[in-house]
PDB file of C-alpha atoms in Angstrom:
ATOM      1  CA  UNK A   1     140.868  57.553 150.599  1.00 81.00           C
ATOM      2  CA  UNK A   2     140.949  58.148 146.955  1.00 85.00           C
ATOM      3  CA  UNK A   3     138.641  56.272 144.590  1.00 88.00           C
ATOM      4  CA  UNK A   4     140.002  53.714 142.156  1.00 92.00           C
ATOM      5  CA  UNK A   5     140.466  55.089 138.680  1.00 94.00           C
ATOM      6  CA  UNK A   6     137.532  54.582 136.328  1.00 95.00           C
ATOM      7  CA  UNK A   7     137.970  52.381 133.247  1.00 96.00           C
ATOM      8  CA  UNK A   8     137.454  53.600 129.779  1.00 97.00           C
ATOM      9  CA  UNK A   9     133.957  53.333 128.598  1.00 97.00           C
ATOM     10  CA  UNK A  10     132.586  53.540 132.293  1.00 97.00           C
ATOM     11  CA  UNK A  11     129.236  55.505 132.218  1.00 98.00           C
ATOM     12  CA  UNK A  12     128.738  58.501 134.494  1.00 97.00           C
ATOM     13  CA  UNK A  13     125.309  58.566 136.412  1.00 96.00           C
ATOM     14  CA  UNK A  14     122.828  60.188 134.217  1.00 96.00           C
ATOM     15  CA  UNK A  15     120.942  63.189 135.651  1.00 95.00           C
ATOM     16  CA  UNK A  16     117.602  64.318 134.737  1.00 95.00           C
ATOM     17  CA  UNK A  17     117.208  67.934 135.308  1.00 94.00           C
ATOM     18  CA  UNK A  18     113.477  67.827 134.505  1.00 94.00           C
ATOM     19  CA  UNK A  19     111.480  70.394 132.651  1.00 95.00           C
ATOM     20  CA  UNK A  20     113.413  73.795 132.562  1.00 95.00           C
ATOM     21  CA  UNK A  21     110.781  76.378 132.601  1.00 95.00           C
ATOM     22  CA  UNK A  22     110.609  80.138 131.937  1.00 94.00           C
ATOM     23  CA  UNK A  23     111.338  81.078 135.549  1.00 94.00           C
ATOM     24  CA  UNK A  24     114.668  79.013 135.537  1.00 95.00           C
ATOM     25  CA  UNK A  25     115.491  80.364 132.183  1.00 95.00           C
ATOM     26  CA  UNK A  26     114.909  84.068 133.363  1.00 95.00           C
ATOM     27  CA  UNK A  27     117.028  83.439 136.567  1.00 94.00           C
ATOM     28  CA  UNK A  28     119.721  82.001 134.431  1.00 96.00           C
ATOM     29  CA  UNK A  29     119.473  84.987 132.011  1.00 96.00           C
ATOM     30  CA  UNK A  30     119.962  87.462 134.992  1.00 96.00           C
ATOM     31  CA  UNK A  31     122.732  85.498 136.564  1.00 95.00           C
ATOM     32  CA  UNK A  32     124.719  85.146 133.129  1.00 96.00           C
ATOM     33  CA  UNK A  33     123.831  88.623 131.971  1.00 95.00           C
ATOM     34  CA  UNK A  34     122.407  87.120 128.784  1.00 92.00           C
ATOM     35  CA  UNK A  35     119.255  89.024 128.069  1.00 85.00           C
ATOM     36  CA  UNK A  36     118.894  87.953 124.584  1.00 87.00           C
ATOM     37  CA  UNK A  37     114.975  88.088 124.115  1.00 87.00           C
ATOM     38  CA  UNK A  38     114.805  84.901 122.254  1.00 89.00           C
ATOM     39  CA  UNK A  39     115.444  83.007 125.440  1.00 92.00           C
ATOM     40  CA  UNK A  40     112.749  84.733 127.624  1.00 90.00           C
ATOM     41  CA  UNK A  41     110.255  86.437 125.444  1.00 89.00           C
ATOM     42  CA  UNK A  42     107.719  84.594 123.096  1.00 89.00           C
ATOM     43  CA  UNK A  43     107.080  87.362 120.552  1.00 88.00           C
ATOM     44  CA  UNK A  44     110.886  87.974 120.201  1.00 84.00           C
ATOM     45  CA  UNK A  45     111.468  84.275 119.662  1.00 86.00           C
ATOM     46  CA  UNK A  46     108.747  84.203 117.047  1.00 86.00           C
ATOM     47  CA  UNK A  47     110.235  87.085 115.162  1.00 82.00           C
ATOM     48  CA  UNK A  48     113.444  85.347 114.998  1.00 79.00           C
ATOM     49  CA  UNK A  49     111.660  82.240 113.323  1.00 81.00           C
ATOM     50  CA  UNK A  50     111.186  80.298 116.533  1.00 84.00           C
ATOM     51  CA  UNK A  51     107.866  79.050 117.789  1.00 86.00           C
ATOM     52  CA  UNK A  52     108.612  79.769 121.462  1.00 90.00           C
ATOM     53  CA  UNK A  53     111.741  80.823 123.643  1.00 94.00           C
ATOM     54  CA  UNK A  54     114.683  78.536 123.492  1.00 94.00           C
ATOM     55  CA  UNK A  55     117.022  77.611 126.433  1.00 96.00           C
ATOM     56  CA  UNK A  56     120.503  79.140 126.688  1.00 96.00           C
ATOM     57  CA  UNK A  57     123.222  76.673 125.490  1.00 96.00           C
ATOM     58  CA  UNK A  58     125.325  77.826 128.200  1.00 97.00           C
ATOM     59  CA  UNK A  59     122.663  76.899 130.736  1.00 97.00           C
ATOM     60  CA  UNK A  60     123.049  73.317 129.554  1.00 97.00           C
ATOM     61  CA  UNK A  61     126.729  73.436 129.550  1.00 97.00           C
ATOM     62  CA  UNK A  62     126.591  75.041 133.061  1.00 96.00           C
ATOM     63  CA  UNK A  63     124.947  71.795 134.147  1.00 96.00           C
ATOM     64  CA  UNK A  64     128.077  69.705 133.123  1.00 96.00           C
ATOM     65  CA  UNK A  65     129.849  70.557 136.252  1.00 94.00           C
ATOM     66  CA  UNK A  66     127.037  69.159 138.329  1.00 92.00           C
ATOM     67  CA  UNK A  67     126.921  65.763 136.308  1.00 95.00           C
ATOM     68  CA  UNK A  68     130.725  65.446 136.707  1.00 95.00           C
ATOM     69  CA  UNK A  69     130.821  66.453 140.399  1.00 92.00           C
ATOM     70  CA  UNK A  70     128.121  63.948 141.102  1.00 92.00           C
ATOM     71  CA  UNK A  71     130.455  61.303 139.506  1.00 95.00           C
ATOM     72  CA  UNK A  72     133.668  62.279 141.041  1.00 94.00           C
ATOM     73  CA  UNK A  73     134.191  65.370 143.156  1.00 91.00           C
ATOM     74  CA  UNK A  74     138.015  65.053 143.121  1.00 93.00           C
ATOM     75  CA  UNK A  75     138.376  65.699 139.448  1.00 95.00           C
ATOM     76  CA  UNK A  76     140.294  68.682 138.326  1.00 95.00           C
ATOM     77  CA  UNK A  77     138.745  70.065 135.091  1.00 97.00           C
ATOM     78  CA  UNK A  78     141.182  71.786 132.729  1.00 97.00           C
ATOM     79  CA  UNK A  79     138.867  71.932 129.587  1.00 98.00           C
ATOM     80  CA  UNK A  80     135.199  72.011 129.097  1.00 98.00           C
ATOM     81  CA  UNK A  81     133.860  72.115 125.593  1.00 98.00           C
ATOM     82  CA  UNK A  82     130.332  71.950 124.243  1.00 98.00           C
ATOM     83  CA  UNK A  83     128.897  71.719 120.699  1.00 98.00           C
ATOM     84  CA  UNK A  84     125.341  72.927 120.419  1.00 97.00           C
ATOM     85  CA  UNK A  85     123.707  70.705 118.090  1.00 95.00           C
ATOM     86  CA  UNK A  86     120.130  72.152 118.125  1.00 90.00           C
ATOM     87  CA  UNK A  87     118.040  74.531 120.086  1.00 89.00           C
ATOM     88  CA  UNK A  88     115.781  73.288 122.798  1.00 94.00           C
ATOM     89  CA  UNK A  89     112.403  74.963 123.824  1.00 94.00           C
ATOM     90  CA  UNK A  90     112.004  76.476 127.271  1.00 96.00           C
ATOM     91  CA  UNK A  91     109.809  73.893 129.170  1.00 95.00           C
ATOM     92  CA  UNK A  92     111.692  70.877 127.663  1.00 95.00           C
ATOM     93  CA  UNK A  93     113.311  68.321 130.044  1.00 95.00           C
ATOM     94  CA  UNK A  94     117.007  67.988 129.879  1.00 96.00           C
ATOM     95  CA  UNK A  95     118.952  64.930 130.617  1.00 97.00           C
ATOM     96  CA  UNK A  96     122.792  64.608 130.830  1.00 97.00           C
ATOM     97  CA  UNK A  97     124.843  61.516 130.865  1.00 97.00           C
ATOM     98  CA  UNK A  98     128.245  60.502 129.675  1.00 97.00           C
ATOM     99  CA  UNK A  99     131.096  58.192 129.825  1.00 98.00           C
ATOM    100  CA  UNK A 100     134.812  57.899 130.125  1.00 98.00           C
ATOM    101  CA  UNK A 101     136.359  58.110 126.701  1.00 98.00           C
ATOM    102  CA  UNK A 102     139.916  57.760 127.835  1.00 98.00           C
ATOM    103  CA  UNK A 103     141.877  57.362 130.903  1.00 97.00           C
ATOM    104  CA  UNK A 104     145.716  57.810 130.886  1.00 97.00           C
ATOM    105  CA  UNK A 105     147.557  57.475 134.270  1.00 95.00           C
ATOM    106  CA  UNK A 106     151.144  58.808 134.640  1.00 94.00           C
ATOM    107  CA  UNK A 107     153.471  59.162 137.652  1.00 92.00           C
ATOM    108  CA  UNK A 108     151.595  62.007 139.241  1.00 93.00           C
ATOM    109  CA  UNK A 109     147.904  61.652 138.305  1.00 95.00           C
ATOM    110  CA  UNK A 110     145.676  60.284 135.533  1.00 97.00           C
ATOM    111  CA  UNK A 111     144.450  62.284 132.605  1.00 98.00           C
ATOM    112  CA  UNK A 112     140.880  61.623 131.779  1.00 98.00           C
ATOM    113  CA  UNK A 113     138.549  62.559 128.861  1.00 98.00           C
ATOM    114  CA  UNK A 114     134.744  62.460 129.329  1.00 98.00           C
ATOM    115  CA  UNK A 115     132.197  62.636 126.610  1.00 98.00           C
ATOM    116  CA  UNK A 116     128.765  64.130 127.727  1.00 98.00           C
ATOM    117  CA  UNK A 117     125.561  63.939 125.918  1.00 98.00           C
ATOM    118  CA  UNK A 118     122.644  66.265 126.452  1.00 98.00           C
ATOM    119  CA  UNK A 119     119.188  64.928 125.471  1.00 97.00           C
ATOM    120  CA  UNK A 120     116.010  66.898 125.093  1.00 95.00           C
ATOM    121  CA  UNK A 121     112.603  65.956 126.283  1.00 89.00           C
ATOM    122  CA  UNK A 122     112.086  63.468 123.300  1.00 90.00           C
ATOM    123  CA  UNK A 123     115.433  61.893 123.713  1.00 93.00           C
ATOM    124  CA  UNK A 124     117.111  63.570 120.829  1.00 95.00           C
ATOM    125  CA  UNK A 125     120.716  64.804 121.262  1.00 97.00           C
ATOM    126  CA  UNK A 126     120.910  68.614 121.678  1.00 97.00           C
ATOM    127  CA  UNK A 127     124.338  69.185 122.812  1.00 98.00           C
ATOM    128  CA  UNK A 128     127.688  67.116 122.952  1.00 98.00           C
ATOM    129  CA  UNK A 129     130.336  67.883 125.428  1.00 98.00           C
ATOM    130  CA  UNK A 130     133.938  66.926 126.059  1.00 98.00           C
ATOM    131  CA  UNK A 131     135.783  67.410 129.146  1.00 98.00           C
ATOM    132  CA  UNK A 132     139.487  67.025 129.992  1.00 98.00           C
ATOM    133  CA  UNK A 133     140.321  66.632 133.459  1.00 97.00           C
ATOM    134  CA  UNK A 134     142.953  65.006 136.001  1.00 97.00           C
ATOM    135  CA  UNK A 135     142.091  62.579 138.685  1.00 97.00           C
ATOM    136  CA  UNK A 136     144.403  61.924 141.591  1.00 96.00           C
ATOM    137  CA  UNK A 137     145.901  58.384 141.636  1.00 95.00           C
ATOM    138  CA  UNK A 138     144.355  55.915 143.973  1.00 89.00           C
ATOM    139  CA  UNK A 139     146.163  54.898 147.382  1.00 75.00           C
ATOM    140  CA  UNK A 140     148.587  52.099 146.729  1.00 61.00           C
TER     141      UNK A 140
ATOM    142  CA  UNK B   1     138.821  80.214  97.466  1.00 46.00           C
ATOM    143  CA  UNK B   2     142.495  80.588  96.265  1.00 51.00           C
ATOM    144  CA  UNK B   3     144.992  78.692  98.592  1.00 51.00           C
ATOM    145  CA  UNK B   4     146.593  82.000  99.576  1.00 56.00           C
ATOM    146  CA  UNK B   5     143.322  83.733 100.317  1.00 54.00           C
ATOM    147  CA  UNK B   6     143.012  84.864 103.989  1.00 54.00           C
ATOM    148  CA  UNK B   7     140.891  82.310 106.113  1.00 58.00           C
ATOM    149  CA  UNK B   8     139.656  84.997 108.456  1.00 60.00           C
ATOM    150  CA  UNK B   9     138.506  88.614 108.303  1.00 66.00           C
ATOM    151  CA  UNK B  10     140.496  91.364 110.094  1.00 78.00           C
ATOM    152  CA  UNK B  11     140.359  90.653 113.715  1.00 87.00           C
ATOM    153  CA  UNK B  12     139.314  93.342 116.316  1.00 91.00           C
ATOM    154  CA  UNK B  13     140.403  93.367 119.810  1.00 94.00           C
ATOM    155  CA  UNK B  14     138.240  94.657 122.833  1.00 95.00           C
ATOM    156  CA  UNK B  15     139.538  95.391 126.137  1.00 91.00           C
ATOM    157  CA  UNK B  16     141.436  94.401 128.456  1.00 96.00           C
ATOM    158  CA  UNK B  17     138.739  94.872 131.030  1.00 97.00           C
ATOM    159  CA  UNK B  18     139.530  94.645 134.801  1.00 97.00           C
ATOM    160  CA  UNK B  19     137.316  92.005 136.238  1.00 97.00           C
ATOM    161  CA  UNK B  20     136.789  90.872 139.920  1.00 96.00           C
ATOM    162  CA  UNK B  21     134.510  88.050 140.949  1.00 95.00           C
ATOM    163  CA  UNK B  22     132.191  88.728 143.873  1.00 94.00           C
ATOM    164  CA  UNK B  23     130.820  86.018 146.073  1.00 92.00           C
ATOM    165  CA  UNK B  24     127.277  87.398 145.546  1.00 92.00           C
ATOM    166  CA  UNK B  25     127.623  86.793 141.812  1.00 93.00           C
ATOM    167  CA  UNK B  26     128.931  83.196 142.400  1.00 93.00           C
ATOM    168  CA  UNK B  27     125.924  82.449 144.602  1.00 91.00           C
ATOM    169  CA  UNK B  28     123.385  83.716 142.130  1.00 92.00           C
ATOM    170  CA  UNK B  29     125.128  81.922 139.316  1.00 94.00           C
ATOM    171  CA  UNK B  30     125.239  78.676 141.206  1.00 93.00           C
ATOM    172  CA  UNK B  31     121.540  79.063 142.146  1.00 92.00           C
ATOM    173  CA  UNK B  32     120.599  79.771 138.502  1.00 93.00           C
ATOM    174  CA  UNK B  33     122.160  76.450 137.696  1.00 92.00           C
ATOM    175  CA  UNK B  34     119.866  74.631 140.093  1.00 87.00           C
ATOM    176  CA  UNK B  35     116.775  74.200 138.228  1.00 73.00           C
ATOM    177  CA  UNK B  36     115.670  71.355 140.476  1.00 67.00           C
ATOM    178  CA  UNK B  37     117.103  72.472 143.776  1.00 61.00           C
ATOM    179  CA  UNK B  38     120.207  70.647 144.998  1.00 57.00           C
ATOM    180  CA  UNK B  39     123.501  71.668 143.365  1.00 56.00           C
ATOM    181  CA  UNK B  40     126.580  69.726 144.182  1.00 51.00           C
ATOM    182  CA  UNK B  41     128.805  72.477 142.967  1.00 54.00           C
ATOM    183  CA  UNK B  42     130.884  73.781 146.068  1.00 55.00           C
ATOM    184  CA  UNK B  43     130.042  77.253 147.036  1.00 52.00           C
ATOM    185  CA  UNK B  44     132.971  79.556 147.148  1.00 59.00           C
ATOM    186  CA  UNK B  45     134.320  77.785 143.962  1.00 86.00           C
ATOM    187  CA  UNK B  46     133.982  79.699 140.747  1.00 94.00           C
ATOM    188  CA  UNK B  47     131.810  77.720 138.318  1.00 96.00           C
ATOM    189  CA  UNK B  48     133.805  76.979 135.216  1.00 97.00           C
ATOM    190  CA  UNK B  49     131.237  78.764 132.837  1.00 98.00           C
ATOM    191  CA  UNK B  50     130.979  81.804 135.067  1.00 97.00           C
ATOM    192  CA  UNK B  51     133.386  83.984 132.783  1.00 98.00           C
ATOM    193  CA  UNK B  52     130.654  83.650 129.938  1.00 97.00           C
ATOM    194  CA  UNK B  53     129.172  86.663 131.730  1.00 97.00           C
ATOM    195  CA  UNK B  54     131.989  88.980 130.609  1.00 97.00           C
ATOM    196  CA  UNK B  55     131.006  88.542 126.898  1.00 96.00           C
ATOM    197  CA  UNK B  56     128.001  90.537 127.882  1.00 94.00           C
ATOM    198  CA  UNK B  57     130.040  93.606 128.333  1.00 95.00           C
ATOM    199  CA  UNK B  58     128.491  96.375 126.137  1.00 93.00           C
ATOM    200  CA  UNK B  59     131.796  96.881 124.306  1.00 94.00           C
ATOM    201  CA  UNK B  60     132.125  93.186 123.414  1.00 94.00           C
ATOM    202  CA  UNK B  61     128.549  92.954 122.432  1.00 90.00           C
ATOM    203  CA  UNK B  62     128.731  96.002 120.090  1.00 89.00           C
ATOM    204  CA  UNK B  63     131.896  94.445 118.337  1.00 90.00           C
ATOM    205  CA  UNK B  64     130.087  91.144 117.778  1.00 88.00           C
ATOM    206  CA  UNK B  65     127.099  92.820 116.482  1.00 83.00           C
ATOM    207  CA  UNK B  66     129.368  94.971 114.237  1.00 82.00           C
ATOM    208  CA  UNK B  67     130.598  91.735 112.572  1.00 75.00           C
ATOM    209  CA  UNK B  68     127.211  90.279 112.039  1.00 71.00           C
ATOM    210  CA  UNK B  69     125.512  93.440 110.735  1.00 64.00           C
ATOM    211  CA  UNK B  70     127.047  92.960 107.253  1.00 56.00           C
ATOM    212  CA  UNK B  71     124.266  90.453 106.765  1.00 53.00           C
ATOM    213  CA  UNK B  72     121.254  91.007 109.132  1.00 52.00           C
ATOM    214  CA  UNK B  73     120.861  87.663 110.684  1.00 64.00           C
ATOM    215  CA  UNK B  74     120.216  85.779 113.974  1.00 75.00           C
ATOM    216  CA  UNK B  75     123.252  85.003 115.915  1.00 82.00           C
ATOM    217  CA  UNK B  76     123.293  81.393 117.388  1.00 86.00           C
ATOM    218  CA  UNK B  77     126.141  79.941 119.696  1.00 92.00           C
ATOM    219  CA  UNK B  78     127.552  76.927 118.029  1.00 94.00           C
ATOM    220  CA  UNK B  79     130.209  75.977 120.370  1.00 97.00           C
ATOM    221  CA  UNK B  80     131.872  76.848 123.522  1.00 98.00           C
ATOM    222  CA  UNK B  81     135.253  75.945 125.112  1.00 98.00           C
ATOM    223  CA  UNK B  82     136.929  76.913 128.394  1.00 98.00           C
ATOM    224  CA  UNK B  83     140.503  76.163 129.011  1.00 98.00           C
ATOM    225  CA  UNK B  84     141.951  76.529 132.384  1.00 98.00           C
ATOM    226  CA  UNK B  85     145.449  77.007 133.609  1.00 98.00           C
ATOM    227  CA  UNK B  86     144.406  77.534 137.015  1.00 95.00           C
ATOM    228  CA  UNK B  87     141.027  78.038 138.894  1.00 95.00           C
ATOM    229  CA  UNK B  88     139.503  81.476 139.023  1.00 97.00           C
ATOM    230  CA  UNK B  89     139.102  82.819 142.642  1.00 96.00           C
ATOM    231  CA  UNK B  90     136.602  84.985 144.311  1.00 94.00           C
ATOM    232  CA  UNK B  91     137.831  88.628 145.316  1.00 94.00           C
ATOM    233  CA  UNK B  92     140.773  88.488 142.984  1.00 95.00           C
ATOM    234  CA  UNK B  93     141.686  90.953 140.111  1.00 97.00           C
ATOM    235  CA  UNK B  94     141.999  89.713 136.555  1.00 98.00           C
ATOM    236  CA  UNK B  95     142.050  91.246 133.035  1.00 98.00           C
ATOM    237  CA  UNK B  96     139.764  90.062 130.344  1.00 98.00           C
ATOM    238  CA  UNK B  97     140.650  90.558 126.803  1.00 98.00           C
ATOM    239  CA  UNK B  98     138.653  89.676 123.526  1.00 97.00           C
ATOM    240  CA  UNK B  99     139.500  89.239 120.145  1.00 96.00           C
ATOM    241  CA  UNK B 100     136.794  88.683 117.461  1.00 94.00           C
ATOM    242  CA  UNK B 101     137.195  87.716 113.844  1.00 91.00           C
ATOM    243  CA  UNK B 102     134.822  86.387 111.190  1.00 87.00           C
ATOM    244  CA  UNK B 103     135.666  83.286 109.259  1.00 84.00           C
ATOM    245  CA  UNK B 104     135.709  83.469 105.474  1.00 78.00           C
ATOM    246  CA  UNK B 105     135.248  79.743 105.144  1.00 76.00           C
ATOM    247  CA  UNK B 106     132.756  78.644 106.574  1.00 73.00           C
ATOM    248  CA  UNK B 107     130.959  81.795 106.032  1.00 69.00           C
ATOM    249  CA  UNK B 108     128.847  83.472 108.590  1.00 79.00           C
ATOM    250  CA  UNK B 109     131.006  82.130 111.511  1.00 88.00           C
ATOM    251  CA  UNK B 110     132.034  84.671 114.168  1.00 91.00           C
ATOM    252  CA  UNK B 111     134.767  83.432 116.361  1.00 94.00           C
ATOM    253  CA  UNK B 112     135.369  85.207 119.878  1.00 96.00           C
ATOM    254  CA  UNK B 113     138.682  84.352 121.549  1.00 98.00           C
ATOM    255  CA  UNK B 114     138.933  85.639 125.040  1.00 98.00           C
ATOM    256  CA  UNK B 115     141.744  85.500 127.693  1.00 98.00           C
ATOM    257  CA  UNK B 116     141.837  85.889 131.355  1.00 98.00           C
ATOM    258  CA  UNK B 117     145.145  86.759 132.936  1.00 98.00           C
ATOM    259  CA  UNK B 118     146.155  87.515 136.680  1.00 97.00           C
ATOM    260  CA  UNK B 119     147.496  91.035 137.507  1.00 96.00           C
ATOM    261  CA  UNK B 120     151.122  89.662 136.894  1.00 97.00           C
ATOM    262  CA  UNK B 121     150.223  88.938 133.082  1.00 96.00           C
ATOM    263  CA  UNK B 122     149.988  85.121 133.607  1.00 98.00           C
ATOM    264  CA  UNK B 123     147.407  83.261 131.649  1.00 98.00           C
ATOM    265  CA  UNK B 124     144.706  81.776 133.996  1.00 98.00           C
ATOM    266  CA  UNK B 125     142.040  80.679 131.464  1.00 98.00           C
ATOM    267  CA  UNK B 126     140.837  81.197 127.888  1.00 98.00           C
ATOM    268  CA  UNK B 127     137.551  80.876 126.067  1.00 98.00           C
ATOM    269  CA  UNK B 128     136.855  79.996 122.583  1.00 98.00           C
ATOM    270  CA  UNK B 129     133.324  80.944 121.481  1.00 97.00           C
ATOM    271  CA  UNK B 130     132.100  80.232 117.929  1.00 96.00           C
ATOM    272  CA  UNK B 131     128.791  81.974 116.863  1.00 91.00           C
ATOM    273  CA  UNK B 132     126.984  81.269 113.637  1.00 86.00           C
ATOM    274  CA  UNK B 133     125.031  83.970 112.011  1.00 80.00           C
ATOM    275  CA  UNK B 134     121.754  82.514 110.555  1.00 73.00           C
ATOM    276  CA  UNK B 135     118.961  83.884 108.600  1.00 65.00           C
ATOM    277  CA  UNK B 136     115.803  83.420 110.922  1.00 55.00           C
ATOM    278  CA  UNK B 137     114.198  80.741 108.835  1.00 54.00           C
ATOM    279  CA  UNK B 138     117.236  78.315 108.715  1.00 52.00           C
ATOM    280  CA  UNK B 139     117.103  77.875 112.536  1.00 52.00           C
ATOM    281  CA  UNK B 140     116.824  74.083 113.203  1.00 53.00           C
ATOM    282  CA  UNK B 141     113.361  73.146 114.616  1.00 48.00           C
ATOM    283  CA  UNK B 142     113.706  73.080 118.402  1.00 50.00           C
ATOM    284  CA  UNK B 143     112.971  70.177 120.438  1.00 48.00           C
TER     285      UNK B 143
END
């Protein structure tokens, strides 16, 4: 059973990932091989002009797939894009939501463009995402 | 800038590197992307952002740093794009090739274009990474 196609403008369920602390940041740094000290070391962050370590932008982008999979597990993602608007301190909450920007069915499937918004703990936008994918056509 | 001036600096190419994705690496990566426990990403499927790891290869890092050393600055990631022709698979061999250039306008922008090909030379995916070299004091106030 294939779900009906979404309509343009439809919102994706928002996911609040809660506060992302230093342990989670260190775990991501190790898994992603990104040991830039500004993400995990206070003095290194301060020497770079930051008051505290900041989250990896790629950590936030890596969460996109979870938001999309929670909405539709049958989407095939062809393109994933993120623009990092501003840095986020380790310990801040991260909330990701989005909407269907465009849906274009054809004979075989439906092309879909999603716009994702990542907000930090105070509600400010910290990252903007765009996803291009394909959905199967619903049963007729 | 004159109309016929080059838009980018000379590019340098790094690689190709032979890469292979191990199940253990996927499990660690998926776990790291589960800050609050449950993760709906199916185990066994390679996360779309997983290839970012390969930009950490020492030869790639050294090449990127060489571009930013012209002015001692902080490198900040501005944007990232992954384009997939087909999904990456665990326990399959690929080649990973990187090309790096610096934009002349806007200045201080370092662009890293990477490609992932299968062993037959067919394109599987590509990455487009834009870094910005900032003076430390110009970093936006974090949230």
